[in-house]
Amino acid sequence: MTRASVVGAGMTTFGPHERTLAELFAEAAFKALDDAGATNDRIDAFYLGNTLGGMTENETHLAPKLATHVGITGVPAQRFEDACATSSNAFKHAVQAVENGIHDVVLVGGVERCTPETGLDTPRMTEIFASASDKQYEQPAGITFPGVFALLTNRHMHEYGTTEEQLASVAVKNHANGQHNPHAHFGKETTVEEVLESPLIADPFRLMDCCPFSDGASAVVVTSSDAADSFDSPVDVKGIGHATGTVPAADKESLTATQPARDAAASAYEQSGRSAADVDFAEVHDCFTGAEILATEALGFFDDGEGGPAAEAGRTALDGEIPVNPSGGLKAKGHPIGATGTAQIVELTTQLRGEAGDRQITDAETGLAHNLGGDAGTTLVTLMEARA
Amino acid sequence: MTRASVVGAGMTTFGPHERTLAELFAEAAFKALDDAGATNDRIDAFYLGNTLGGMTENETHLAPKLATHVGITGVPAQRFEDACATSSNAFKHAVQAVENGIHDVVLVGGVERCTPETGLDTPRMTEIFASASDKQYEQPAGITFPGVFALLTNRHMHEYGTTEEQLASVAVKNHANGQHNPHAHFGKETTVEEVLESPLIADPFRLMDCCPFSDGASAVVVTSSDAADSFDSPVDVKGIGHATGTVPAADKESLTATQPARDAAASAYEQSGRSAADVDFAEVHDCFTGAEILATEALGFFDDGEGGPAAEAGRTALDGEIPVNPSGGLKAKGHPIGATGTAQIVELTTQLRGEAGDRQITDAETGLAHNLGGDAGTTLVTLMEARA
């Protein structure tokens, strides 16, 4: 079953921007509308992802504010916040709304500012990012997200023998892809040596194992699949899985399984009638190199413990058997928290239309997006397909 | 058409609490589950409203955190933020999910801490509350929400001759109702004289025209109406309207119309096949006395300009023709921002079951909830009915 279709997609470049949230969002929204060939009077609901705006900008009630700014005042507008999975969840609700006839043509987008352009310094931003970790047990202990994912990755190294070189190979691949993405925060290649020589952040992660936090926005126009027939280049949503897991990390049954990703993937595969073997490429949530390795196992691309060797062997490269993060991923494209989920949908749309230029996956027909929040306590997995 | 049903409802007392967000939420959630006669393994999705947790508690990613705390880990969990209309919007999405067969039995709730128990002082909390106003035009001018609603109310006084005594009569009525509500922040009566002698906050509002900000939580269990048959005391959702308007206030076509309330009410009436004349009682968003008067006109209970005289004449009293805010409203019951929307649904459920004790509306068959966000730039209107 086709559930809904993306008929327009747009995003800003990711990286430092000297612009307001409203200005950033408007660029992405108008690009998405232009891409759809739609004017804003066609939009009958608005689904917004923004994670940190209260803390970073003293901005709440952003959905009607941004709706006003892009000329879609009056429609039902809602803001979602689910840590780094924020705008994927907005997208899920938009898809559910059009497939159930609640709305016809909706705008979904995410926007965030995280760089020093906010006027906030690194200690304050670090505290803000830590808001997604457990308040009672994790925040007082001073564990921030490099530490959380370092715990998961260290356990993976212990159980399966995953190496620092394998982690580094993820960064090298994603930077190689990102150089072909004009929207990427980082447009340059790196090497395993450069990664391994970068400063240690949280063992085993070095600076170059970590994604940057970026400013940016992304947006898509979503319609029912029937309504999509009247648009030029629809791409179909076949399934969206959404699952959560225990927070804090210490209470998880397994640190390496990222169970919500497995549950969400199983749901997306079941909804779409597809399996991991059918997926031609994936955008996964590589906030840290280790997170990508865990994700490729949780999604069923590789057996548990095989993610590291697979990355090192080039099996996830642009010309590999299952290309992962052709956009450059969070690692090279950047990570404006609330904009990341819909940016993955933008990349899926671009690839499935065959419009990805130098980073185009050959014969891309089925794409998957994996977007996690917090310590992987939230995960959404979306499966999309090109029209025949 | 019956869209969905509330089969369980619970809330904490509203007021200062020396407890964490998780503890507050759990009390409301377990009360709602107990009231439904359901165990937490029946819950297959979670819809959370929380507005300020990032700023007040350094807490994001609250949906899976609170899900873990109440033992419903694993299910899709999402947090909504739409200023003071936050948990009504969570409720809308929960209703849409069960009526479209996406989920069967879901938990919806809101939680917030706003009092000095947060450790934050009044200047900081005032800045936080102002986050819902426009960042570019309103925040720099120093206009906070008493000022925003004072502008709307002053215009109403100018156009229709609404008086300070009429405003005060809203406070008197809501305090009279709130004394019968064991969950209310304020349990005492007041008089027109006491209101008019209280300190001026933002002309024409005096202290006693303003609702307090509270700590508290509220929750309901929602099912499809078919599934509701197996529960003891279901109350049916007949319609939910949701509309937004232009932000900032200066750009609104009319300050007194609160157009989103009119649009949301029209939608809720159309969905339910009911009109204002069919409504037996209403919970409305009386963040300030003037807001209640504007709401009773926007909802169609009174002609424009008649809201003030109607309140003064007792037409909205507990024994009046259209009782408004039998719970005491935000004014007397209190206003823990993200918990207010679902608390209105709790009151509708309690009244429609005939379980409201000394504040019970006689023959209450149709109830309406009106919950606004920001400068009324978001409004949700929900219409619920008792089972025959």
CSV table of C-alpha atoms in Angstrom, one decimal, chain B residues 11 14 16 20 27 53 81 87 92 95 124 177 194 231 236 243 245 247 255 261 315 320 336-337 351 362 374:
chain,number,residue,atom,x,y,z
B,11,MET,CA,-5.4,14.7,37.3
B,14,PHE,CA,-3.1,22.2,40.5
B,16,PRO,CA,2.7,24.3,43.9
B,20,THR,CA,9.4,16.2,39.7
B,27,GLU,CA,-0.1,10.5,39.4
B,53,GLY,CA,10.1,21.7,30.1
B,81,GLU,CA,4.2,22.0,22.1
B,87,SER,CA,-2.2,19.1,25.4
B,92,LYS,CA,-6.6,15.9,18.9
B,95,VAL,CA,-8.4,11.0,18.8
B,124,ARG,CA,12.9,34.4,34.7
B,177,ASN,CA,-17.1,27.3,41.0
B,194,GLU,CA,-12.0,42.4,46.1
B,231,PHE,CA,-15.1,0.1,29.3
B,236,ASP,CA,-17.8,10.4,23.3
B,243,ALA,CA,-7.3,26.7,13.8
B,245,GLY,CA,-4.3,32.9,13.3
B,247,VAL,CA,1.1,36.2,15.0
B,255,LEU,CA,-8.2,42.0,18.1
B,261,ALA,CA,-11.7,30.3,18.1
B,315,ARG,CA,-26.0,33.7,32.5
B,320,GLY,CA,-27.2,29.9,34.4
B,336,PRO,CA,0.0,24.4,34.5
B,337,ILE,CA,0.4,25.4,30.9
B,351,GLN,CA,-19.4,16.5,34.2
B,362,THR,CA,-27.8,19.6,35.8
B,374,GLY,CA,-0.2,32.4,22.7
